[in-house]
PDB file of C-alpha atoms in Angstrom:
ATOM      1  CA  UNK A   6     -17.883  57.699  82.533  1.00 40.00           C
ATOM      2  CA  UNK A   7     -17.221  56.595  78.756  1.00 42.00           C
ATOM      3  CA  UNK A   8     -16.798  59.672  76.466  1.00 42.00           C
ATOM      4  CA  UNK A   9     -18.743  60.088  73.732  1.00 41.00           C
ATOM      5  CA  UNK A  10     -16.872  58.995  71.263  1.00 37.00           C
ATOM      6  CA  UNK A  11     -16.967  55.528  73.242  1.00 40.00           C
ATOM      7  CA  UNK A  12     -20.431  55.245  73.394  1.00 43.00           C
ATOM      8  CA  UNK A  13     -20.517  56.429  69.672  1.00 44.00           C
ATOM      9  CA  UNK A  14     -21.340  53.204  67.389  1.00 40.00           C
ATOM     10  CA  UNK A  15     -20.175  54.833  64.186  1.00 42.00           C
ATOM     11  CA  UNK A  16     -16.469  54.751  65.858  1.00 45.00           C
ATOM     12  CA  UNK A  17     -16.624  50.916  66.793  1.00 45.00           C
ATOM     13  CA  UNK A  18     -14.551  48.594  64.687  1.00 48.00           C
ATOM     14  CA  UNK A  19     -16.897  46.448  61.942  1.00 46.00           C
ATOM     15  CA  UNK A  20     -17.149  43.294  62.398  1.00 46.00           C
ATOM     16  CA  UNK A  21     -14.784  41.502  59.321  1.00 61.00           C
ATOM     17  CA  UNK A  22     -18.276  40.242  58.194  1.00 75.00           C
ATOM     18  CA  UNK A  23     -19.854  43.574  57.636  1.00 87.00           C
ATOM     19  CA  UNK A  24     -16.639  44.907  55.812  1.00 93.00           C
ATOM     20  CA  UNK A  25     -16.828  41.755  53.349  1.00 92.00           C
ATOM     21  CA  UNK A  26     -20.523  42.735  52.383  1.00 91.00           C
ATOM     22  CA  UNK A  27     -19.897  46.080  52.334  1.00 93.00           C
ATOM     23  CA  UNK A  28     -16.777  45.870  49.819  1.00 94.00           C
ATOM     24  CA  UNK A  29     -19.263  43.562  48.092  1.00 95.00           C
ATOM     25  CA  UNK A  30     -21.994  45.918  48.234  1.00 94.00           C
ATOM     26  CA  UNK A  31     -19.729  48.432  46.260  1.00 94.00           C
ATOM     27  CA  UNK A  32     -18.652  45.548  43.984  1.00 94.00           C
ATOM     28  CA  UNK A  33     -21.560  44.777  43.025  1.00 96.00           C
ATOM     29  CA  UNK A  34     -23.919  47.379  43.087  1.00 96.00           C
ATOM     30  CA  UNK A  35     -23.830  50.182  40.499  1.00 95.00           C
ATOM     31  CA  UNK A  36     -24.226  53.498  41.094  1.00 94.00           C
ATOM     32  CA  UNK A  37     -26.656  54.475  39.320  1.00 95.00           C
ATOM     33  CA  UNK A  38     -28.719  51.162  38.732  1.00 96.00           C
ATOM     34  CA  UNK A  39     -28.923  49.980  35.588  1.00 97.00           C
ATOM     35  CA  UNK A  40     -31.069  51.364  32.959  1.00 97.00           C
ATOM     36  CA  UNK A  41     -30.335  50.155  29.789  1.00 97.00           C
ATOM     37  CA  UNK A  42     -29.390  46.488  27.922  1.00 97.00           C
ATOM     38  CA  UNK A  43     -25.849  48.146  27.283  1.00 97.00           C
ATOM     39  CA  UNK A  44     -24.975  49.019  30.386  1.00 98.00           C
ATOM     40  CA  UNK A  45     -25.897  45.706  31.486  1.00 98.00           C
ATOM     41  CA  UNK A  46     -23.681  43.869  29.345  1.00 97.00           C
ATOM     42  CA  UNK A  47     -20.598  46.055  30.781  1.00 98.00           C
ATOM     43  CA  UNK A  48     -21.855  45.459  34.500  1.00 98.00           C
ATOM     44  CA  UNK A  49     -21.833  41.183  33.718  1.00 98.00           C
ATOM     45  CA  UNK A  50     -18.172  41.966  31.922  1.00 98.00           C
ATOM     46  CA  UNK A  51     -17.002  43.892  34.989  1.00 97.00           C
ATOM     47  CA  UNK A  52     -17.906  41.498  37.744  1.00 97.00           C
ATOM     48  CA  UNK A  53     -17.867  38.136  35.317  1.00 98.00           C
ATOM     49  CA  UNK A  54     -20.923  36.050  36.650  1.00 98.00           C
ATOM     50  CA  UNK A  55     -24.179  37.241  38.293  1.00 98.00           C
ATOM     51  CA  UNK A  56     -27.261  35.121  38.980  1.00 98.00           C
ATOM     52  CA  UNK A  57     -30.401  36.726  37.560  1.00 97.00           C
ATOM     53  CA  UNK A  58     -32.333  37.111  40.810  1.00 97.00           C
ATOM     54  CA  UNK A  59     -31.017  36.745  44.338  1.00 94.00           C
ATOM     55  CA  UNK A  60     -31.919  33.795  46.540  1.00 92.00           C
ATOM     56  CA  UNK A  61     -31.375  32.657  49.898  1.00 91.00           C
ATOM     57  CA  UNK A  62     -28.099  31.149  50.680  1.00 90.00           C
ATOM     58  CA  UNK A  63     -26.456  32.274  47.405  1.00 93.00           C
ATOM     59  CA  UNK A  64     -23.968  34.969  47.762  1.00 94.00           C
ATOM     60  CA  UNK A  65     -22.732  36.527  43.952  1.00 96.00           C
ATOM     61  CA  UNK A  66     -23.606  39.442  42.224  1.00 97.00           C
ATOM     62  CA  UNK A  67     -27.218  39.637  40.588  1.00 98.00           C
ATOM     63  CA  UNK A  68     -28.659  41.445  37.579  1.00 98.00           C
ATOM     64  CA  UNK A  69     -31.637  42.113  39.968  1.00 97.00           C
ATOM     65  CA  UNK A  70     -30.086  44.098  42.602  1.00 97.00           C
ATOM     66  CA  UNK A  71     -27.978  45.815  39.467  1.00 98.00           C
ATOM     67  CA  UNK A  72     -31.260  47.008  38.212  1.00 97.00           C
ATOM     68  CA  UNK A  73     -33.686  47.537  41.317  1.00 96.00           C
ATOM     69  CA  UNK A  74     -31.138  47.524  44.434  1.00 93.00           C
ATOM     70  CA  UNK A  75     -29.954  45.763  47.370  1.00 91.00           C
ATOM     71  CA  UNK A  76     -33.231  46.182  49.373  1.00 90.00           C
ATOM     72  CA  UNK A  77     -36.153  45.548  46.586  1.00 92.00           C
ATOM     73  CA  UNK A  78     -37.795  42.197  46.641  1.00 92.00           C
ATOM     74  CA  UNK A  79     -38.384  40.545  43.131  1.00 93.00           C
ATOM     75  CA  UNK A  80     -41.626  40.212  42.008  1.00 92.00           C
ATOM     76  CA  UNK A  81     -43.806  41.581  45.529  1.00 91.00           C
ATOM     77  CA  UNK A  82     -46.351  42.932  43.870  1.00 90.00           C
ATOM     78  CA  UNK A  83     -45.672  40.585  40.112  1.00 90.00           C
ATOM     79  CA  UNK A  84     -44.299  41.269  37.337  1.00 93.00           C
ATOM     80  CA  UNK A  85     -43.738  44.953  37.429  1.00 92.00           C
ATOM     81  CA  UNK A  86     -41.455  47.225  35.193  1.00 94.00           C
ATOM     82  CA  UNK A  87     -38.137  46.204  36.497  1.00 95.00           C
ATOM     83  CA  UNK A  88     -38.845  42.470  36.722  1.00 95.00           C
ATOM     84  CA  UNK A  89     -39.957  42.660  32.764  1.00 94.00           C
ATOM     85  CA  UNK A  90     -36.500  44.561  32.165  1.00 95.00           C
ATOM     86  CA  UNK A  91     -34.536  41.825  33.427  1.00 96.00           C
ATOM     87  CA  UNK A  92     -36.400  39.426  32.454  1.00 93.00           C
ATOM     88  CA  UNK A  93     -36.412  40.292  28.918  1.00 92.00           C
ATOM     89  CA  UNK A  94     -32.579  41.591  29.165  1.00 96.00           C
ATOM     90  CA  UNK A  95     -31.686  37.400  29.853  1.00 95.00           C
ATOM     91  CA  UNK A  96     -32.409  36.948  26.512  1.00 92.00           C
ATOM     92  CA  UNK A  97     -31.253  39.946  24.595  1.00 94.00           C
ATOM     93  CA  UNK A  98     -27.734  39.584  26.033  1.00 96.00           C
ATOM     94  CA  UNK A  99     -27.191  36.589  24.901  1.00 95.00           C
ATOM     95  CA  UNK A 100     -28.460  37.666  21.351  1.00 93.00           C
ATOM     96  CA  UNK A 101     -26.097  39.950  21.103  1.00 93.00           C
ATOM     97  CA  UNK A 102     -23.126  38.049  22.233  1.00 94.00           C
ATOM     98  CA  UNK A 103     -22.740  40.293  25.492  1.00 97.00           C
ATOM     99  CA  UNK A 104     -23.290  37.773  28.051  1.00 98.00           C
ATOM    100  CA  UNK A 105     -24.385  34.184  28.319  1.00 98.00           C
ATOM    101  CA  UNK A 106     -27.397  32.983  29.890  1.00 98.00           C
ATOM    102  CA  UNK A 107     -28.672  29.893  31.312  1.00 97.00           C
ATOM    103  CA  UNK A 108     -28.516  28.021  34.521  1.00 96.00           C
ATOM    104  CA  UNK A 109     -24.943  27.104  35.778  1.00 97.00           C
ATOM    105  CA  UNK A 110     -23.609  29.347  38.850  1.00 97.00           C
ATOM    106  CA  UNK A 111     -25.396  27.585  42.257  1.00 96.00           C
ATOM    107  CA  UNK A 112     -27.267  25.518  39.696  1.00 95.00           C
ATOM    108  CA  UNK A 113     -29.338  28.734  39.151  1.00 96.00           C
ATOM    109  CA  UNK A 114     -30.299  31.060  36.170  1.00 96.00           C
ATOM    110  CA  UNK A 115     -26.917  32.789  35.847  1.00 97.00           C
ATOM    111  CA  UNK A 116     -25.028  35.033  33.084  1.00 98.00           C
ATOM    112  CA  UNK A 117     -21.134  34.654  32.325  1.00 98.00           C
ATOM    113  CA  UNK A 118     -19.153  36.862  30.456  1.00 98.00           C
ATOM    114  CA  UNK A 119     -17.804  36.066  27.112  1.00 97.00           C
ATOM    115  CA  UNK A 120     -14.251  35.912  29.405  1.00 97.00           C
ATOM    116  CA  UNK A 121     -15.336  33.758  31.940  1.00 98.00           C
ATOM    117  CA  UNK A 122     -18.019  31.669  29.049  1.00 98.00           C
ATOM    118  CA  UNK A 123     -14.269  31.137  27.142  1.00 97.00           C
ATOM    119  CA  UNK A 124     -12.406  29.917  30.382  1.00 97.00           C
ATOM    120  CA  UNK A 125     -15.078  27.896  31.146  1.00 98.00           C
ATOM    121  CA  UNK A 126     -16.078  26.338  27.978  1.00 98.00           C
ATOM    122  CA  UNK A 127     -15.447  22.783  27.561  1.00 95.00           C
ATOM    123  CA  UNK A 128     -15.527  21.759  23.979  1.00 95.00           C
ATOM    124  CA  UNK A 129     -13.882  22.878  21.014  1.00 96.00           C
ATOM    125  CA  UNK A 130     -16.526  25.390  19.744  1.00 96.00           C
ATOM    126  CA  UNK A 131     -17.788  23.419  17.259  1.00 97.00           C
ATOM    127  CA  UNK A 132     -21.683  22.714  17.149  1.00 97.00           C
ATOM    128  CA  UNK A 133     -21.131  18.538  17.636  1.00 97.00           C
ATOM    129  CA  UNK A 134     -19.211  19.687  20.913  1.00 97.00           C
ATOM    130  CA  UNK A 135     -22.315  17.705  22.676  1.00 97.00           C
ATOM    131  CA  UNK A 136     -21.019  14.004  21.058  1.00 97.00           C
ATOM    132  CA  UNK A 137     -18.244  14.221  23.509  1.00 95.00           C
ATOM    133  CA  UNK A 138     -19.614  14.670  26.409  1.00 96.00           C
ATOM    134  CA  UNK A 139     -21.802  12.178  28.566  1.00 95.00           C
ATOM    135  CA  UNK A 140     -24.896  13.900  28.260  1.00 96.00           C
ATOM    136  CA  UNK A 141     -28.639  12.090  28.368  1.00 96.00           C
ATOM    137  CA  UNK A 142     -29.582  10.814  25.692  1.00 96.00           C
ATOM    138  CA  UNK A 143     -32.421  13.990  25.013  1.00 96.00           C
ATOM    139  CA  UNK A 144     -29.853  16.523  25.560  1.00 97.00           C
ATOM    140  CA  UNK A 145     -27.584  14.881  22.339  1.00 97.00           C
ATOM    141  CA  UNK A 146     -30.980  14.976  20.687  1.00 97.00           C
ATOM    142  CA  UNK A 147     -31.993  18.997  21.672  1.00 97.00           C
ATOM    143  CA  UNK A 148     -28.201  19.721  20.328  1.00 97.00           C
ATOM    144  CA  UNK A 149     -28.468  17.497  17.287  1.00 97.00           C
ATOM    145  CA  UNK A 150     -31.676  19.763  16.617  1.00 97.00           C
ATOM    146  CA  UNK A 151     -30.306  22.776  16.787  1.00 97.00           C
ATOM    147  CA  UNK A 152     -27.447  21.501  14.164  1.00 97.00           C
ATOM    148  CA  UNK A 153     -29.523  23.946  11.933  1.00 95.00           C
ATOM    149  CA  UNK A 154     -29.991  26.401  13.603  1.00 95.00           C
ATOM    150  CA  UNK A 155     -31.891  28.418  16.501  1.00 95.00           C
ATOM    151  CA  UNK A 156     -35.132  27.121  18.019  1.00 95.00           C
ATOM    152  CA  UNK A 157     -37.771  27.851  20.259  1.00 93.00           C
ATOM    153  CA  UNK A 158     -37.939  26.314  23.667  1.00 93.00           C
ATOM    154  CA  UNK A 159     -41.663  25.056  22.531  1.00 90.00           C
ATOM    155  CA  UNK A 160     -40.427  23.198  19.367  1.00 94.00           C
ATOM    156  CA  UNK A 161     -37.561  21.452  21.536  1.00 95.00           C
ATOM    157  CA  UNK A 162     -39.951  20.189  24.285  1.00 94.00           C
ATOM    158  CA  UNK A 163     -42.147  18.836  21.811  1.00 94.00           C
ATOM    159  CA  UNK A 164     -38.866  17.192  20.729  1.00 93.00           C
ATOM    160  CA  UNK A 165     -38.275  15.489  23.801  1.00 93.00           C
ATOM    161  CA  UNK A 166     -42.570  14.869  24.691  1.00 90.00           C
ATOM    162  CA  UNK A 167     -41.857  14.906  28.264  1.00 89.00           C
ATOM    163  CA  UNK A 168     -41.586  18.123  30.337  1.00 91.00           C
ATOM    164  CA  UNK A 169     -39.332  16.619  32.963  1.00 92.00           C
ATOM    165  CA  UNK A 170     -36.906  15.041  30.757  1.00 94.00           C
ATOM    166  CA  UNK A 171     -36.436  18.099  28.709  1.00 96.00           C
ATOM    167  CA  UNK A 172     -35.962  20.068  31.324  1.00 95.00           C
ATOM    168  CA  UNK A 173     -32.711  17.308  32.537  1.00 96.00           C
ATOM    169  CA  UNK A 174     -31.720  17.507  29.454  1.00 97.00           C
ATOM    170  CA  UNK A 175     -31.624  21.532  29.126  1.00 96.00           C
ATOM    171  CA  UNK A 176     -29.561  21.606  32.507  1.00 96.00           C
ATOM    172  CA  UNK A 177     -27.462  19.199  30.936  1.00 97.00           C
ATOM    173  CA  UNK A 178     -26.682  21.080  28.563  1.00 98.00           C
ATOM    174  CA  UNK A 179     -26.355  23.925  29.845  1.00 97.00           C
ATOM    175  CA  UNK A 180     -24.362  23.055  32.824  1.00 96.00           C
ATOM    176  CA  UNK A 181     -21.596  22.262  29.850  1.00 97.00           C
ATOM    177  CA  UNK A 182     -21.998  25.361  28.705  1.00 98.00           C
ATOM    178  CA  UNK A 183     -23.229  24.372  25.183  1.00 98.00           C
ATOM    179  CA  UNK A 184     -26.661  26.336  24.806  1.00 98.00           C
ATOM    180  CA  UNK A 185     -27.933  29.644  26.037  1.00 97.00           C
ATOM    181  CA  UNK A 186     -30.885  31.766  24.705  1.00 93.00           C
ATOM    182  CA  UNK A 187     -30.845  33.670  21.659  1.00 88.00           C
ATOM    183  CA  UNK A 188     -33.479  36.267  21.729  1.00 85.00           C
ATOM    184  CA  UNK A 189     -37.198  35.771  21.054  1.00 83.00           C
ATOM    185  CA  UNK A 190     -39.958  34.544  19.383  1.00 77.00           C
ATOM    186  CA  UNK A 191     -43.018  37.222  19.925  1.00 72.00           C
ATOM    187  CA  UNK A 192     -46.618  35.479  19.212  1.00 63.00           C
ATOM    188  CA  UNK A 193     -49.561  37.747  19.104  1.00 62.00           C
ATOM    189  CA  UNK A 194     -50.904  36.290  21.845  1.00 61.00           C
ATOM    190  CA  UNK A 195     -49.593  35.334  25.016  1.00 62.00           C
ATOM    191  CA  UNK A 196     -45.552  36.091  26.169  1.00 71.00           C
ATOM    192  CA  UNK A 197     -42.647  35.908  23.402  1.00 74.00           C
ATOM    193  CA  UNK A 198     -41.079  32.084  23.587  1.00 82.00           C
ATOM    194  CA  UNK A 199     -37.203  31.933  24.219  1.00 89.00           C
ATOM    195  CA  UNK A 200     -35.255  30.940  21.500  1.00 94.00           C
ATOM    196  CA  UNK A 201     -32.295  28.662  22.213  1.00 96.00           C
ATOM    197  CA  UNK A 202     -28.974  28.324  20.131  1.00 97.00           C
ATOM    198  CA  UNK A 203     -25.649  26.677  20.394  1.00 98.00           C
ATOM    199  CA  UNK A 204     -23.368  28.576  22.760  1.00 98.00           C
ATOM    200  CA  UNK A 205     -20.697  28.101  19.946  1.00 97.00           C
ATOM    201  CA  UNK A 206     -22.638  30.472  17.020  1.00 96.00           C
ATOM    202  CA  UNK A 207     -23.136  33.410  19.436  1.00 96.00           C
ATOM    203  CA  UNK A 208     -19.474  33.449  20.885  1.00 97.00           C
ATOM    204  CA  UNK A 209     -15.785  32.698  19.986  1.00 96.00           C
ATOM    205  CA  UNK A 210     -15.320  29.463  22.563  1.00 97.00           C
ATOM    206  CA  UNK A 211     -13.156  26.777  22.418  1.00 94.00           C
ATOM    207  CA  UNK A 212      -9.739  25.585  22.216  1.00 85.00           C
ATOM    208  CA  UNK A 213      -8.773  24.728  25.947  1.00 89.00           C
ATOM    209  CA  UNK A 214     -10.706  25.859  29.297  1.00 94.00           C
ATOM    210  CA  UNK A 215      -8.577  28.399  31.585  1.00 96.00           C
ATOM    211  CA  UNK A 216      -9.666  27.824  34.639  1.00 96.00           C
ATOM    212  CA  UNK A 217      -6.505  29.469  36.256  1.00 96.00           C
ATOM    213  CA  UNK A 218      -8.513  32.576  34.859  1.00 96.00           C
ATOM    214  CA  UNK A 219     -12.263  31.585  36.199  1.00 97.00           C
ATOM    215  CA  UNK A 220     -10.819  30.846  39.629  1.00 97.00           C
ATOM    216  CA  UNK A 221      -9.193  34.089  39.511  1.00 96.00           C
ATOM    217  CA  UNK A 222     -12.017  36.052  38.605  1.00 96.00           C
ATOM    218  CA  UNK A 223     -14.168  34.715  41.273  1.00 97.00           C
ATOM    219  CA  UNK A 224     -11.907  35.550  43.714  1.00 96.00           C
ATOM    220  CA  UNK A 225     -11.439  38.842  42.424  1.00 96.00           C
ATOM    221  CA  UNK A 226     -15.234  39.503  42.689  1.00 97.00           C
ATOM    222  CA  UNK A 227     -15.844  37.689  45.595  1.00 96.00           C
ATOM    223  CA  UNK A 228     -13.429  39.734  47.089  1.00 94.00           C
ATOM    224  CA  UNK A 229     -12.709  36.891  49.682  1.00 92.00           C
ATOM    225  CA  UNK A 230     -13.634  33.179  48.504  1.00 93.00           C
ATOM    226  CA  UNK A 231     -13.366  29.459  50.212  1.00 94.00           C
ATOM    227  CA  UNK A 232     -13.113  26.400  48.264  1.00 96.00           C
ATOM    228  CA  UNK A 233     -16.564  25.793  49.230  1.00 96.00           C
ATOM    229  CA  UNK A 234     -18.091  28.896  47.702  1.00 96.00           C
ATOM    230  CA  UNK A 235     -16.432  28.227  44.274  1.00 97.00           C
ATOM    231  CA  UNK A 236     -17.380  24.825  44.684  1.00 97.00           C
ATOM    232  CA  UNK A 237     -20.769  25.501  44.591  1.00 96.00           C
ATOM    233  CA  UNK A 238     -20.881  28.285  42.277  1.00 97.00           C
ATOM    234  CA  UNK A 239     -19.554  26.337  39.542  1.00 97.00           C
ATOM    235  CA  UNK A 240     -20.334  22.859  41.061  1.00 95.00           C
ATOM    236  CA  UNK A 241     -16.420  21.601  40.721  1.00 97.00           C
ATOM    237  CA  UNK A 242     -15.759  19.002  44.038  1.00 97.00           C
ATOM    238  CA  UNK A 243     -14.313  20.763  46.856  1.00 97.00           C
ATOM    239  CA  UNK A 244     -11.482  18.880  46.156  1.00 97.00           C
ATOM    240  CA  UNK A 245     -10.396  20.486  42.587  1.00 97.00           C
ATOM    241  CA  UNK A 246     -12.126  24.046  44.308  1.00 97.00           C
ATOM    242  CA  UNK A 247      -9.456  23.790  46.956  1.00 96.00           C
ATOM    243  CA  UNK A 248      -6.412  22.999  44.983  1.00 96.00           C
ATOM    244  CA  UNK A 249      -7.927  25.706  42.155  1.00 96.00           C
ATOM    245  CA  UNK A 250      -7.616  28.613  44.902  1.00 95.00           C
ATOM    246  CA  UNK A 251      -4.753  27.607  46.294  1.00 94.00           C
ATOM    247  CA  UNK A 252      -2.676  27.599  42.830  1.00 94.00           C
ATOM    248  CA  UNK A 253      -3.368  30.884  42.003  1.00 92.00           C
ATOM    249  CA  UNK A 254      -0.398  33.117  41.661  1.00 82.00           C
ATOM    250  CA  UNK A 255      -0.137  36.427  44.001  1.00 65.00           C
ATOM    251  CA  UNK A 256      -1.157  39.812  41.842  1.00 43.00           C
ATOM    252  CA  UNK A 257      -2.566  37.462  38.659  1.00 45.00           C
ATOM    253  CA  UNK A 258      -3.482  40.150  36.064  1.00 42.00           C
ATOM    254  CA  UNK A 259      -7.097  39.492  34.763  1.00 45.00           C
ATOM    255  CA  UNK A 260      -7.107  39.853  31.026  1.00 42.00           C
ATOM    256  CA  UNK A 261     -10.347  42.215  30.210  1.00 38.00           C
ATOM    257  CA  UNK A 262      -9.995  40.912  26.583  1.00 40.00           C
ATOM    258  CA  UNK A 263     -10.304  37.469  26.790  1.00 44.00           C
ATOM    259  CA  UNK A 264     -12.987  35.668  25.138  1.00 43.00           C
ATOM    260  CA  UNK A 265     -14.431  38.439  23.168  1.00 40.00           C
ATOM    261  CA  UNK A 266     -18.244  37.840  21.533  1.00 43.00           C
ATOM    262  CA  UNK A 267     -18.193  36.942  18.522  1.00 46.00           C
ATOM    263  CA  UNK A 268     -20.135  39.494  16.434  1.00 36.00           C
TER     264      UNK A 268
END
């Protein structure tokens, strides 16, 4: 007859797959949930990148679950008081140079450290960063536009006239890192309007990528990573994902200073 300590599922080994989620769990999840735009900023600093909202098939850290908790489902019953917190903290990060914002990690609405925005960053941190890159033709337009500063996202879809192209053109550009949002415009009627600004005027970027040090931090919050899971968080092939895991360096000290916002 098995003793009780047998039959006692508490004492059975976890599977390796529960252990992962559970170290990621505590990774991930703060304790309390977040309650204010500060503590935010330090929660994105501590774990690097986090997608706004969970989604299926997309395992990182999100601001959602940072805010409401593993188990709450965004937006059941609409847009209730935690959805409007994080909703509204996407753009006042950003503002304040504590995190970037737009839609890069699994292609979805994601925020990067200033660290991991400087290791990432491909141009030279100048605003005509864009002329370099092969962009479409309405993203070097939406960057020319903002040469003078910040606009709404309603003035720069009027730019462009049509709502699909602007919206290639925005994932363009922000798949290169060179926008993000800058705060808001409040009307007195309907919901504030996003502003967008070059990446480069909010934060110190520029000057070579690192991505010895983006690989590293995946890993580090990941916990356990595969080429294919940093290929498709930051869309690299599998190839370069591969041969970026595999060159990292045993014990690689992850500088908490790098990239600082510029203020």
């Amino acid at each position: 007859m098995p003793s009780d300590r047998a039959a006692d599922p508490s004492t059975r080994p976890m599977p390796a797959h529960d252990e992962l989620a559970r170290a990621r769990g505590d990774r991930w999840l703060p304790d309390p949930p977040l309650t204010a735009v500060e503590e935010a900023g330090a929660f994105i600093d501590r774990v690097g990148f986090a997608v706004l909202f969970p989604a299926d098939k997309v395992t990182a850290p999100s601001l959602w679950e940072a805010v409401a908790g593993p188990d709450a489902a965004p937006f059941a019953n609409g847009m209730g008081p935690l959805e409007e917190r994080v909703w509204s903290w996407k753009d006042e990060l950003p503002r304040t140079g504590a995190a970037w914002y737009g839609k890069l990690i699994h292609k979805r609405a994601s925020l990067l450290s200033p660290a991991m925005l400087t290791a990432l960053y491909p141009g030279d941190g100048e605003p005509t960063d864009h002329a370099a890159l092969d962009l479409p033709d309405q993203a070097h337009r939406i960057a020319e536009a903002l040469l003078t500063g910040p606009l709404p996202t309603a003035a720069l879809r009027e730019l462009v006239g049509d709502r699909g192209r602007y919206d290639r053109a925005m994932s363009a550009l922000q798949r290169h890192l060179l926008v993000t949002s800058a705060g808001v415009q409040v009307h007195r009627a309907g919901w504030p309007a996003t502003v967008v600004d070059l990446t480069c005027r909010l934060f110190d970027v520029g000057g070579g990528t690192d991505h010895g040090y983006a690989t590293a931090r995946f890993a580090d919050t990941m916990i356990e990573a595969t080429p294919a899971e940093l290929s498709r968080a930051f869309g690299w092939p599998i190839a370069t994902a591969r041969e970026r895991l595999a060159a990292l360096p045993g014990g690689l000290a992850l500088s908490p200073t790098r990239g600082r916002a510029r203020r």
